[in-house]
Amino acid sequence: MMSVVGAQPFIKPMQPSPSVSPGIQRRHTLPASEVRPLNTQDAISVFEIEREAFISVSGECPLHLDEVRHFLTLCPELSMGWFEEGRLVAFIIGSLWDQDRLTTEALTLHKPRGSTLHIHVLAVHRTFRQQGKGPILMWRYLQYLRCLPNVRRAVLMCEDFLVPFYRKSGFKVLGRCAITVANLTFTEMFYPISGHAYMRRNSCI
């Protein structure tokens, strides 16, 4: 299991909740905007967002519900969810891989000693799209990975029309992915996790 000590700068409320007079403050008030790791209790919300986002476009989901639960059980620290007043609006799920390129096994396996972070899925709830949440969450996730000393690179596979989106986040094309799903083919992309934050300064402590 990787250490995530010091990753808290990237997993916290994204903005402070407005101050409320103690006399009118509600019990269990939720933060207006919060980023945190996902857990198995979030699995259904994750899958509902994913299903709408991907099936409507390609007819396939990167992860089915049992696979979502699988990764949120094995490596919840490699996930990140964006919540607005307690409601999941965007998320990323990842796992570790131990080879240079993705293979079919990477779709279902988590390799705890691997140095490659496989990003399985990034999705945004339909009512929160076109607001820049996808790129913001990806940026926060990549910064968070710098606090994980074992991780040296992030990889993902995407359909060709998404390549420009991931290029804007700093990913580079590795080439055609060896994995196919039904009649879909994918481009494999990578992002080098260089200059770990804990090595450069104490920003992750």
Backbone as ProteinMPNN parsed JSONL, in Angstrom:
{"seq_chain_A": "MMSVVGAQPFIKPMQPSPSVSPGIQRRHTLPASEVRPLNTQDAISVFEIEREAFISVSGECPLHLDEVRHFLTLCPELSMGWFEEGRLVAFIIGSLWDQDRLTTEALTLHKPRGSTLHIHVLAVHRTFRQQGKGPILMWRYLQYLRCLPNVRRAVLMCEDFLVPFYRKSGFKVLGRCAITVANLTFTEMFYPISGHAYMRRNSCI", "coords_chain_A": {"N_chain_A": [[0.851, -1.196, 0.0], [0.605, 2.177, -0.867], [2.095, 5.074, 0.567], [0.193, 7.847, 1.541], [0.688, 10.013, 2.973], [0.714, 13.409, 3.667], [-0.655, 14.246, 1.416], [-2.767, 15.871, 1.745], [-3.02, 18.676, 0.973], [-4.221, 18.562, -1.549], [-6.57, 17.25, -1.249], [-9.186, 18.344, -0.036], [-11.668, 20.73, 1.126], [-12.621, 22.76, -1.634], [-13.132, 25.402, -1.502], [-13.668, 27.665, 1.184], [-16.527, 27.133, 3.276], [-19.267, 29.415, 3.403], [-19.473, 31.678, 6.141], [-21.751, 31.176, 8.783], [-24.203, 32.392, 10.934], [-24.152, 31.27, 14.295], [-26.641, 30.946, 15.397], [-28.373, 30.29, 13.343], [-27.234, 28.269, 12.028], [-27.254, 25.169, 10.286], [-27.522, 21.807, 11.448], [-25.07, 19.368, 10.674], [-24.095, 20.665, 8.382], [-23.064, 20.772, 5.031], [-19.974, 21.073, 3.199], [-19.601, 23.615, 0.692], [-18.14, 23.022, -1.626], [-16.157, 20.274, -2.267], [-13.326, 18.119, -2.374], [-12.452, 14.756, -2.334], [-11.15, 11.404, -1.588], [-12.827, 8.602, -3.084], [-15.229, 6.134, -1.906], [-16.61, 2.833, -1.311], [-19.274, 3.331, -0.81], [-19.863, 5.373, -2.479], [-20.124, 4.213, -4.923], [-22.456, 3.648, -6.508], [-23.382, 6.214, -7.256], [-21.141, 7.02, -8.72], [-21.205, 5.152, -10.841], [-23.667, 5.768, -12.059], [-23.21, 8.341, -13.096], [-21.09, 7.776, -14.821], [-22.23, 5.871, -16.574], [-24.204, 7.382, -17.921], [-22.558, 9.28, -19.144], [-20.827, 7.837, -20.865], [-22.154, 5.672, -22.191], [-24.047, 6.981, -23.712], [-22.488, 8.079, -25.649], [-20.546, 6.196, -26.689], [-21.58, 3.71, -26.195], [-20.419, 1.973, -24.433], [-19.165, 1.366, -21.115], [-16.309, 2.407, -19.269], [-15.846, 1.236, -16.745], [-17.756, -1.202, -15.11], [-20.4, -1.533, -12.638], [-19.659, -3.444, -10.648], [-16.921, -3.447, -11.073], [-16.238, -0.841, -10.459], [-16.749, -0.888, -7.685], [-14.836, -2.783, -7.055], [-12.292, -1.5, -7.525], [-12.568, 0.676, -5.793], [-12.502, -0.595, -3.434], [-10.001, -1.89, -3.387], [-8.063, 0.15, -3.897], [-8.801, 2.865, -2.88], [-7.52, 5.266, -2.377], [-6.501, 6.082, -4.752], [-8.434, 7.292, -6.139], [-10.559, 10.111, -6.869], [-13.032, 12.358, -5.953], [-15.284, 14.973, -6.758], [-17.365, 16.956, -4.947], [-20.389, 18.708, -4.627], [-22.03, 20.356, -2.224], [-22.382, 17.896, -0.968], [-23.117, 16.264, -3.081], [-22.043, 14.127, -5.629], [-20.272, 15.296, -8.38], [-18.244, 15.056, -10.208], [-15.569, 12.818, -11.083], [-12.581, 10.772, -10.721], [-11.104, 7.637, -11.307], [-8.481, 5.495, -10.501], [-5.808, 3.03, -10.796], [-2.929, 1.033, -9.937], [-0.325, 0.015, -12.181], [2.084, -2.195, -13.686], [3.591, -2.295, -16.011], [5.076, -1.06, -19.114], [3.248, -0.438, -21.143], [-0.326, -0.475, -21.575], [-2.297, -3.393, -21.107], [-4.89, -5.856, -21.685], [-5.294, -6.933, -19.146], [-4.866, -4.798, -17.486], [-7.253, -3.53, -17.256], [-8.684, -4.603, -15.182], [-7.017, -5.25, -13.072], [-5.131, -4.379, -10.12], [-1.968, -3.379, -9.374], [-0.12, -3.293, -6.711], [2.625, -2.709, -6.374], [3.347, -1.376, -8.597], [4.562, 1.319, -10.708], [3.224, 2.884, -12.425], [0.414, 4.837, -12.922], [-2.721, 3.968, -13.758], [-5.252, 5.606, -15.242], [-8.501, 4.993, -15.155], [-11.008, 6.148, -15.638], [-12.471, 9.325, -16.177], [-15.088, 11.387, -15.398], [-17.872, 13.618, -15.68], [-20.794, 14.859, -14.179], [-23.773, 15.291, -16.065], [-25.18, 17.74, -15.744], [-23.261, 19.452, -14.917], [-21.366, 19.859, -16.807], [-19.255, 21.51, -19.275], [-18.261, 23.478, -17.669], [-15.686, 23.536, -16.949], [-14.919, 21.698, -15.039], [-13.876, 19.105, -15.457], [-11.133, 19.44, -16.525], [-10.085, 20.864, -14.293], [-10.346, 19.056, -12.162], [-8.722, 16.981, -13.123], [-6.222, 18.278, -13.14], [-5.854, 18.706, -10.372], [-5.746, 16.054, -9.552], [-3.433, 15.075, -10.846], [-1.524, 16.663, -9.592], [-1.813, 15.706, -7.022], [-0.831, 13.097, -7.383], [1.87, 13.563, -7.397], [2.567, 13.513, -4.772], [2.766, 10.918, -4.122], [5.174, 8.741, -3.668], [5.895, 6.418, -5.103], [4.825, 6.581, -7.631], [5.473, 7.136, -11.001], [4.528, 7.807, -13.499], [1.535, 8.62, -15.294], [-1.006, 6.952, -17.078], [-3.425, 6.586, -19.708], [-6.203, 5.449, -21.689], [-7.977, 6.471, -24.524], [-10.694, 7.439, -26.697], [-10.188, 8.658, -30.043], [-11.248, 11.244, -30.433], [-11.03, 12.454, -27.993], [-8.4, 12.995, -27.558], [-7.323, 15.688, -27.979], [-8.398, 16.973, -25.7], [-7.096, 15.717, -23.517], [-4.479, 16.298, -24.169], [-4.377, 19.004, -23.555], [-4.239, 18.872, -20.841], [-1.696, 18.093, -20.464], [-0.934, 15.545, -21.249], [0.755, 13.152, -23.344], [0.895, 11.532, -26.522], [1.238, 8.056, -26.718], [0.744, 6.146, -28.594], [-1.145, 3.799, -30.635], [-3.418, 1.998, -28.683], [-3.176, -1.293, -27.326], [-5.453, -2.459, -26.463], [-8.786, -3.282, -27.242], [-12.286, -2.654, -27.261], [-15.227, -4.171, -27.851], [-16.119, -2.835, -30.876], [-14.481, -0.699, -30.633], [-11.563, 1.309, -30.791], [-8.519, 2.626, -29.319], [-6.483, 5.43, -28.294], [-3.402, 5.498, -26.633], [-2.15, 7.357, -23.918], [0.232, 9.329, -22.032], [1.467, 10.768, -18.956], [4.184, 12.272, -17.487], [5.193, 11.911, -14.153], [7.064, 13.887, -12.743], [9.66, 15.319, -10.676], [8.768, 15.121, -7.872], [6.598, 16.502, -5.463], [7.122, 16.295, -2.716], [9.802, 16.006, -2.732], [10.774, 18.332, -3.764], [9.912, 20.473, -2.145], [8.328, 21.281, 0.949], [5.606, 21.049, 0.45], [3.777, 19.028, 0.549], [3.527, 18.148, 3.079]], "CA_chain_A": [[0.0, 0.0, 0.0], [1.419, 3.37, -0.955], [1.864, 6.115, 1.555], [-0.43, 9.072, 1.031], [0.936, 11.041, 3.968], [1.054, 14.694, 3.091], [-1.408, 14.563, 0.211], [-3.947, 16.637, 2.116], [-3.252, 19.934, 0.247], [-4.981, 18.364, -2.771], [-7.826, 16.593, -0.92], [-9.78, 19.186, 0.988], [-12.662, 21.618, 0.502], [-12.024, 23.595, -2.672], [-13.282, 26.767, -1.055], [-14.29, 27.61, 2.496], [-17.963, 27.347, 3.325], [-19.582, 30.735, 3.926], [-19.754, 31.695, 7.573], [-23.167, 31.236, 9.107], [-24.426, 32.714, 12.327], [-24.43, 30.057, 15.069], [-28.049, 30.83, 15.7], [-29.138, 29.769, 12.22], [-26.452, 27.215, 11.373], [-27.903, 23.871, 10.268], [-26.727, 20.674, 11.873], [-24.52, 18.573, 9.574], [-23.937, 21.49, 7.188], [-22.085, 20.21, 4.112], [-19.173, 22.095, 2.52], [-20.138, 23.977, -0.624], [-17.392, 22.31, -2.655], [-15.193, 19.431, -1.571], [-12.674, 17.04, -3.123], [-11.984, 13.71, -1.416], [-11.145, 10.064, -2.184], [-14.114, 7.913, -3.117], [-15.304, 4.861, -1.198], [-17.602, 1.943, -1.918], [-20.6, 3.927, -0.677], [-20.049, 6.283, -3.621], [-20.054, 3.44, -6.164], [-23.652, 3.788, -7.344], [-23.343, 7.56, -7.842], [-20.093, 6.987, -9.734], [-21.642, 4.398, -12.007], [-24.739, 6.486, -12.737], [-22.595, 9.411, -13.89], [-20.295, 7.143, -15.875], [-23.124, 5.244, -17.553], [-24.806, 8.42, -18.768], [-21.528, 9.977, -19.916], [-20.155, 7.021, -21.868], [-23.056, 4.867, -23.02], [-24.709, 7.863, -24.665], [-21.528, 8.426, -26.715], [-19.888, 5.049, -27.315], [-22.291, 2.471, -25.919], [-19.639, 1.165, -23.504], [-18.649, 1.995, -19.903], [-14.966, 1.944, -18.901], [-15.969, 0.371, -15.576], [-19.103, -1.564, -14.69], [-20.595, -1.265, -11.216], [-18.84, -4.336, -9.823], [-15.527, -3.033, -11.231], [-16.112, 0.377, -9.649], [-16.614, -1.332, -6.288], [-13.563, -3.506, -6.969], [-11.173, -0.562, -7.378], [-12.759, 1.511, -4.607], [-12.139, -1.442, -2.3], [-8.562, -2.181, -3.421], [-7.185, 1.336, -3.914], [-9.61, 4.088, -2.846], [-6.655, 6.441, -2.345], [-6.168, 6.464, -6.13], [-9.626, 7.903, -6.723], [-10.82, 11.475, -6.422], [-14.376, 12.802, -6.278], [-15.631, 16.376, -6.52], [-18.717, 17.008, -4.4], [-21.026, 20.005, -4.409], [-23.039, 20.201, -1.175], [-22.564, 16.48, -0.723], [-23.507, 15.543, -4.295], [-20.93, 13.853, -6.532], [-20.467, 15.943, -9.676], [-17.167, 14.633, -11.12], [-14.699, 11.862, -10.392], [-11.52, 10.029, -11.409], [-10.733, 6.379, -10.663], [-7.229, 4.963, -11.016], [-5.173, 1.903, -10.118], [-1.522, 0.919, -10.302], [0.041, -0.94, -13.22], [3.518, -2.444, -13.573], [4.218, -2.463, -17.32], [5.221, 0.19, -19.852], [2.037, -0.187, -21.914], [-1.519, -1.119, -21.047], [-2.815, -4.611, -21.717], [-6.256, -6.136, -21.244], [-5.293, -7.183, -17.71], [-4.868, -3.512, -16.778], [-8.629, -3.074, -17.083], [-9.292, -5.172, -13.984], [-6.043, -5.536, -12.025], [-4.4, -3.343, -9.398], [-0.642, -3.893, -9.045], [0.314, -2.369, -5.653], [4.037, -2.324, -6.485], [3.571, -0.714, -9.874], [4.915, 2.743, -10.692], [2.387, 3.55, -13.423], [-0.962, 5.042, -12.486], [-3.662, 3.814, -14.864], [-6.51, 6.342, -15.054], [-9.553, 4.234, -15.822], [-12.144, 6.955, -16.071], [-12.784, 10.672, -15.708], [-16.436, 11.707, -15.863], [-18.54, 14.756, -15.044], [-22.25, 14.788, -14.253], [-24.244, 16.035, -17.24], [-25.62, 19.103, -15.429], [-22.098, 20.247, -14.515], [-20.4, 19.901, -17.901], [-18.985, 22.806, -19.895], [-17.923, 24.434, -16.611], [-14.26, 23.397, -16.666], [-14.664, 20.828, -13.899], [-13.02, 18.001, -15.859], [-9.719, 19.831, -16.487], [-9.664, 21.244, -12.944], [-10.175, 17.843, -11.365], [-7.54, 16.285, -13.615], [-5.047, 18.998, -12.641], [-5.691, 18.398, -8.948], [-5.369, 14.648, -9.438], [-2.031, 14.931, -11.245], [-0.721, 17.243, -8.521], [-1.889, 14.745, -5.911], [0.058, 11.973, -7.683], [3.251, 13.939, -7.066], [2.791, 13.225, -3.358], [2.859, 9.462, -3.974], [6.558, 8.554, -4.123], [6.091, 5.278, -6.007], [4.228, 6.82, -8.951], [6.388, 7.825, -11.912], [3.825, 8.262, -14.691], [0.115, 8.298, -15.399], [-1.387, 6.568, -18.437], [-4.844, 6.375, -19.945], [-6.588, 5.155, -23.062], [-9.167, 7.248, -24.855], [-11.044, 7.493, -28.109], [-9.386, 9.681, -30.717], [-11.801, 12.594, -30.333], [-10.674, 13.007, -26.685], [-6.963, 13.264, -27.492], [-7.041, 17.113, -27.718], [-8.75, 17.301, -24.314], [-6.039, 15.273, -22.613], [-3.264, 17.062, -24.496], [-4.431, 20.272, -22.822], [-3.858, 18.583, -19.455], [-0.277, 17.755, -20.442], [-0.671, 14.174, -21.687], [1.363, 12.966, -24.652], [0.452, 10.303, -27.185], [2.159, 6.921, -26.798], [0.435, 5.401, -29.815], [-2.376, 3.027, -30.622], [-3.499, 1.092, -27.543], [-3.367, -2.698, -27.685], [-6.764, -2.88, -25.977], [-9.995, -2.916, -27.974], [-13.53, -3.005, -26.569], [-16.212, -4.309, -28.93], [-15.513, -2.339, -32.12], [-13.807, 0.559, -30.328], [-10.108, 1.349, -30.644], [-8.142, 3.708, -28.42], [-5.14, 5.994, -28.26], [-2.804, 5.453, -25.301], [-1.472, 8.61, -23.608], [0.922, 9.285, -20.745], [1.858, 12.019, -18.3], [5.286, 11.968, -16.564], [5.101, 12.494, -12.811], [8.459, 14.205, -12.445], [9.859, 16.345, -9.663], [7.769, 14.921, -6.84], [6.463, 17.677, -4.61], [7.749, 16.085, -1.412], [11.241, 16.099, -2.923], [11.117, 19.706, -4.112], [9.624, 21.374, -1.054], [7.476, 20.661, 1.948], [4.231, 21.391, 0.137], [2.905, 17.873, 0.757], [3.68, 17.686, 4.462]], "C_chain_A": [[0.876, 1.232, 0.0], [1.098, 4.325, 0.176], [1.213, 7.31, 0.89], [-0.282, 10.176, 2.066], [1.323, 12.332, 3.268], [0.301, 15.044, 1.848], [-2.579, 15.486, 0.491], [-4.107, 17.982, 1.401], [-4.118, 19.774, -0.983], [-6.31, 17.672, -2.516], [-8.43, 17.331, 0.258], [-10.856, 20.031, 0.321], [-11.994, 22.574, -0.48], [-12.176, 25.076, -2.358], [-13.958, 26.717, 0.301], [-15.787, 27.829, 2.412], [-18.237, 28.723, 3.894], [-19.921, 30.655, 5.4], [-21.239, 31.884, 7.804], [-23.3, 31.522, 10.581], [-24.762, 31.461, 13.108], [-25.91, 29.853, 15.342], [-28.874, 30.222, 14.593], [-28.401, 28.641, 11.507], [-27.184, 25.882, 11.455], [-26.96, 22.816, 10.827], [-26.287, 19.885, 10.633], [-24.42, 19.393, 8.28], [-22.807, 20.927, 6.327], [-21.267, 21.327, 3.482], [-19.719, 22.361, 1.126], [-19.456, 23.198, -1.726], [-16.249, 21.567, -1.995], [-14.619, 18.389, -2.525], [-12.141, 16.032, -2.114], [-11.875, 12.382, -2.164], [-12.536, 9.458, -2.13], [-14.056, 6.663, -2.245], [-16.434, 4.043, -1.797], [-19.025, 2.479, -1.783], [-20.902, 4.903, -1.81], [-20.239, 5.538, -4.934], [-21.268, 3.644, -7.062], [-23.692, 5.159, -8.002], [-22.303, 7.643, -8.95], [-20.602, 6.315, -10.999], [-22.764, 5.106, -12.762], [-24.194, 7.606, -13.605], [-21.848, 8.82, -15.075], [-21.185, 6.573, -16.975], [-23.738, 6.278, -18.483], [-23.772, 9.055, -19.681], [-21.003, 9.14, -21.069], [-21.116, 6.235, -22.76], [-23.746, 5.727, -24.056], [-23.806, 8.204, -25.842], [-21.03, 7.195, -27.449], [-20.612, 3.725, -27.103], [-21.581, 1.567, -24.94], [-19.228, 1.999, -22.291], [-17.225, 1.515, -19.645], [-15.004, 0.96, -17.734], [-17.439, 0.073, -15.315], [-19.188, -1.443, -13.17], [-19.736, -2.158, -10.331], [-17.358, -3.978, -9.92], [-15.26, -1.734, -10.477], [-15.898, -0.01, -8.188], [-15.265, -2.029, -6.061], [-12.408, -2.544, -6.712], [-11.332, 0.334, -6.159], [-12.545, 0.715, -3.321], [-10.625, -1.631, -2.231], [-7.698, -0.934, -3.255], [-8.003, 2.628, -3.921], [-8.77, 5.356, -2.866], [-6.237, 6.898, -3.735], [-7.383, 6.982, -6.877], [-9.763, 9.323, -6.192], [-12.216, 11.879, -6.877], [-14.566, 14.258, -5.918], [-17.095, 16.402, -6.122], [-19.169, 18.449, -4.24], [-22.178, 19.79, -3.436], [-23.412, 18.727, -0.977], [-22.92, 15.637, -1.93], [-22.293, 15.361, -5.2], [-21.208, 14.466, -7.899], [-19.374, 15.567, -10.688], [-16.24, 13.704, -10.356], [-13.633, 11.322, -11.328], [-11.282, 8.75, -10.611], [-9.465, 5.855, -11.319], [-6.792, 3.72, -10.256], [-3.726, 1.84, -10.59], [-1.297, -0.213, -11.301], [1.558, -1.043, -13.241], [4.203, -2.726, -14.907], [4.256, -1.123, -18.046], [3.955, 0.558, -20.628], [0.864, -0.949, -21.292], [-1.845, -2.392, -21.826], [-4.216, -4.853, -21.162], [-6.327, -6.349, -19.735], [-5.351, -5.884, -16.902], [-6.277, -2.989, -16.532], [-9.227, -3.537, -15.767], [-8.317, -5.367, -12.825], [-5.483, -4.27, -11.394], [-3.091, -3.951, -8.934], [-0.004, -2.968, -7.996], [1.76, -1.908, -5.759], [4.347, -1.609, -7.806], [3.892, 0.762, -9.716], [4.134, 3.543, -11.726], [0.969, 3.641, -12.889], [-1.863, 4.969, -13.716], [-4.948, 4.552, -14.513], [-7.587, 5.624, -15.857], [-10.63, 5.139, -16.397], [-12.12, 8.324, -15.402], [-14.157, 10.992, -16.258], [-17.011, 12.838, -15.032], [-20.046, 14.582, -15.225], [-22.769, 15.727, -15.344], [-24.646, 17.477, -16.929], [-24.458, 20.013, -15.03], [-21.023, 20.283, -15.601], [-20.291, 21.304, -18.482], [-18.722, 23.889, -18.848], [-16.444, 24.346, -16.216], [-13.926, 22.448, -15.532], [-13.742, 19.656, -14.258], [-11.544, 18.364, -15.827], [-9.235, 20.202, -15.091], [-9.414, 20.003, -12.091], [-8.954, 17.054, -11.818], [-6.277, 16.963, -13.126], [-4.795, 18.667, -11.178], [-5.219, 16.959, -8.749], [-3.898, 14.452, -9.778], [-1.103, 15.552, -10.21], [-0.683, 16.319, -7.308], [-0.939, 13.571, -6.136], [1.507, 12.296, -7.365], [3.588, 13.671, -5.606], [2.92, 11.732, -3.093], [4.214, 9.026, -4.524], [6.777, 7.403, -5.084], [5.651, 5.558, -7.438], [5.172, 7.644, -9.816], [5.697, 8.347, -13.169], [2.358, 7.888, -14.566], [-0.181, 7.952, -16.846], [-2.902, 6.427, -18.505], [-5.042, 5.989, -21.398], [-7.883, 5.897, -23.338], [-9.469, 7.124, -26.339], [-10.38, 8.721, -28.739], [-9.919, 11.098, -30.523], [-11.478, 13.25, -28.985], [-9.19, 13.342, -26.559], [-6.673, 14.753, -27.263], [-7.349, 17.53, -26.287], [-7.611, 16.924, -23.376], [-4.7, 15.928, -22.927], [-3.227, 18.369, -23.703], [-4.072, 20.088, -21.352], [-2.41, 18.144, -19.338], [0.062, 16.333, -20.844], [-0.082, 14.16, -23.09], [0.944, 11.609, -25.214], [1.57, 9.264, -27.18], [1.966, 6.136, -28.093], [-0.891, 4.681, -29.683], [-2.349, 2.029, -29.463], [-3.76, -0.333, -28.026], [-4.756, -3.204, -27.303], [-7.855, -2.414, -26.936], [-11.19, -3.385, -27.154], [-14.635, -2.999, -27.612], [-15.551, -3.837, -30.217], [-14.751, -1.038, -31.902], [-12.297, 0.359, -30.251], [-9.738, 2.615, -29.882], [-6.719, 4.177, -28.678], [-4.639, 5.921, -26.829], [-1.978, 6.718, -25.085], [-0.808, 8.505, -22.24], [1.266, 10.682, -20.259], [2.985, 11.687, -17.328], [5.083, 12.67, -15.227], [6.532, 12.754, -12.353], [8.53, 15.291, -11.376], [8.83, 16.261, -8.566], [7.771, 16.086, -5.849], [7.175, 17.491, -3.279], [9.259, 16.187, -1.514], [11.656, 17.554, -3.161], [10.961, 20.658, -2.926], [8.672, 20.655, -0.103], [5.993, 20.927, 1.696], [3.275, 20.24, 0.379], [3.002, 17.362, 2.194], [2.731, 18.456, 5.362]], "O_chain_A": [[1.808, 1.32, 0.799], [-0.027, 4.372, 0.674], [1.624, 7.737, -0.188], [-1.026, 11.156, 2.05], [2.17, 12.333, 2.375], [0.592, 16.079, 1.248], [-3.312, 15.85, -0.429], [-5.245, 18.417, 1.223], [-4.709, 20.754, -1.437], [-7.107, 17.511, -3.44], [-8.202, 16.973, 1.413], [-10.956, 20.055, -0.906], [-10.934, 23.131, -0.194], [-11.436, 25.908, -2.885], [-14.752, 25.81, 0.552], [-16.267, 28.607, 1.588], [-17.514, 29.169, 4.786], [-20.561, 29.709, 5.86], [-21.898, 32.654, 7.106], [-22.577, 30.946, 11.394], [-25.572, 30.655, 12.651], [-26.374, 28.723, 15.499], [-29.955, 29.691, 14.847], [-28.882, 28.117, 10.503], [-27.674, 25.492, 12.515], [-25.741, 22.927, 10.692], [-27.041, 19.754, 9.668], [-24.642, 18.856, 7.195], [-21.722, 20.638, 6.831], [-21.791, 22.416, 3.249], [-20.232, 21.46, 0.462], [-20.114, 22.756, -2.668], [-15.463, 22.154, -1.251], [-15.329, 17.848, -3.373], [-11.463, 16.402, -1.156], [-12.437, 12.237, -3.249], [-13.324, 9.765, -1.236], [-12.976, 6.191, -1.889], [-17.137, 4.511, -2.693], [-19.895, 2.111, -2.573], [-22.063, 5.22, -2.069], [-20.491, 6.166, -5.963], [-21.11, 3.8, -8.272], [-24.003, 5.261, -9.189], [-22.542, 8.255, -9.991], [-20.447, 6.846, -12.099], [-22.804, 5.048, -13.991], [-24.66, 7.805, -14.728], [-21.963, 9.31, -16.199], [-20.923, 6.771, -18.162], [-23.788, 6.075, -19.696], [-24.053, 9.339, -20.845], [-20.754, 9.674, -22.15], [-20.9, 6.147, -23.968], [-24.008, 5.265, -25.167], [-24.29, 8.574, -26.911], [-21.077, 7.137, -28.678], [-20.295, 2.731, -27.755], [-22.085, 0.486, -24.634], [-18.973, 3.196, -22.417], [-16.953, 0.323, -19.788], [-14.278, -0.034, -17.734], [-18.27, 0.981, -15.299], [-18.172, -1.272, -12.497], [-19.144, -1.68, -9.363], [-16.611, -4.178, -8.962], [-14.178, -1.548, -9.92], [-14.978, 0.483, -7.535], [-14.643, -1.877, -5.01], [-11.628, -2.748, -5.782], [-10.336, 0.719, -5.547], [-12.42, 1.295, -2.243], [-10.032, -1.545, -1.155], [-6.698, -0.971, -2.538], [-7.91, 3.407, -4.869], [-9.236, 6.403, -3.314], [-5.678, 7.984, -3.886], [-7.366, 7.099, -8.102], [-9.152, 9.683, -5.186], [-12.545, 11.756, -8.056], [-14.069, 14.724, -4.893], [-17.959, 15.931, -6.861], [-18.413, 19.301, -3.772], [-23.169, 19.137, -3.76], [-24.582, 18.37, -0.838], [-23.018, 14.415, -1.82], [-21.592, 16.326, -5.505], [-22.243, 14.197, -8.509], [-19.562, 15.741, -11.892], [-16.133, 13.788, -9.133], [-13.754, 11.398, -12.551], [-11.26, 8.778, -9.381], [-9.379, 5.776, -12.545], [-7.341, 3.4, -9.202], [-3.349, 2.524, -11.541], [-1.972, -1.241, -11.276], [2.251, -0.098, -12.863], [5.276, -3.329, -14.936], [3.572, -0.175, -17.662], [3.627, 1.738, -20.755], [1.051, -1.936, -20.58], [-1.687, -2.449, -23.046], [-4.669, -4.134, -20.272], [-7.321, -5.982, -19.108], [-5.831, -5.874, -15.768], [-6.478, -2.106, -15.698], [-10.18, -2.932, -15.277], [-8.75, -5.626, -11.702], [-5.373, -3.23, -12.042], [-3.091, -4.929, -8.186], [0.594, -1.956, -8.362], [2.094, -0.824, -5.281], [5.501, -1.281, -8.079], [3.539, 1.38, -8.712], [4.357, 4.743, -11.886], [0.392, 2.643, -12.458], [-1.775, 5.813, -14.608], [-5.656, 4.16, -13.585], [-7.579, 5.648, -17.088], [-11.108, 4.92, -17.51], [-11.793, 8.457, -14.223], [-14.378, 10.882, -17.465], [-16.691, 13.001, -13.855], [-20.51, 14.203, -16.3], [-22.253, 16.832, -15.517], [-24.468, 18.354, -17.774], [-24.65, 21.212, -14.827], [-19.893, 20.695, -15.339], [-21.124, 22.17, -18.216], [-18.933, 25.073, -19.107], [-16.007, 25.0, -15.269], [-12.776, 22.388, -15.098], [-12.911, 19.257, -13.442], [-10.764, 17.674, -15.172], [-8.099, 19.894, -14.732], [-8.406, 19.909, -11.39], [-8.225, 16.514, -10.987], [-5.335, 16.276, -12.73], [-3.664, 18.381, -10.785], [-4.391, 16.684, -7.88], [-3.191, 13.735, -9.07], [-0.012, 15.033, -9.969], [0.351, 16.172, -6.655], [-0.308, 13.097, -5.191], [2.294, 11.39, -7.091], [4.762, 13.608, -5.24], [3.159, 11.324, -1.957], [4.381, 8.95, -5.741], [7.763, 7.408, -5.821], [6.058, 4.852, -8.36], [5.618, 8.718, -9.413], [6.223, 9.238, -13.836], [1.989, 6.968, -13.835], [0.344, 8.599, -17.752], [-3.569, 6.183, -17.499], [-4.157, 6.18, -22.232], [-8.776, 5.945, -22.493], [-8.606, 6.75, -27.133], [-10.055, 9.69, -28.053], [-9.14, 12.049, -30.455], [-11.63, 14.463, -28.839], [-8.77, 13.915, -25.553], [-5.838, 15.067, -26.415], [-6.635, 18.357, -25.719], [-7.208, 17.725, -22.533], [-3.87, 16.093, -22.033], [-2.168, 18.788, -23.236], [-3.65, 21.036, -20.691], [-1.937, 17.852, -18.24], [1.228, 15.943, -20.789], [-0.372, 15.028, -23.913], [0.676, 10.666, -24.469], [2.698, 9.547, -27.583], [2.907, 5.54, -28.619], [-1.659, 4.918, -28.751], [-1.371, 1.303, -29.286], [-4.471, -0.55, -29.007], [-5.184, -4.26, -27.769], [-7.839, -1.268, -27.387], [-11.114, -4.387, -26.443], [-14.949, -1.958, -28.189], [-14.522, -4.385, -30.614], [-14.41, -0.348, -32.862], [-11.818, -0.639, -29.712], [-10.526, 3.558, -29.802], [-5.877, 3.444, -29.198], [-5.378, 6.251, -25.901], [-1.199, 7.111, -25.953], [-1.217, 7.707, -21.396], [1.346, 11.636, -21.032], [2.773, 10.887, -16.416], [4.832, 13.875, -15.177], [7.131, 11.932, -11.659], [7.597, 16.072, -11.195], [8.089, 17.217, -8.338], [8.826, 16.582, -5.456], [7.773, 18.436, -2.764], [9.935, 16.427, -0.513], [12.762, 17.956, -2.799], [11.788, 21.549, -2.73], [8.269, 19.521, -0.364], [5.213, 21.019, 2.644], [2.063, 20.454, 0.413], [2.587, 16.237, 2.475], [2.7, 18.221, 6.57]]}, "name": "protein", "num_of_chains": 1, "seq": "MMSVVGAQPFIKPMQPSPSVSPGIQRRHTLPASEVRPLNTQDAISVFEIEREAFISVSGECPLHLDEVRHFLTLCPELSMGWFEEGRLVAFIIGSLWDQDRLTTEALTLHKPRGSTLHIHVLAVHRTFRQQGKGPILMWRYLQYLRCLPNVRRAVLMCEDFLVPFYRKSGFKVLGRCAITVANLTFTEMFYPISGHAYMRRNSCI"}
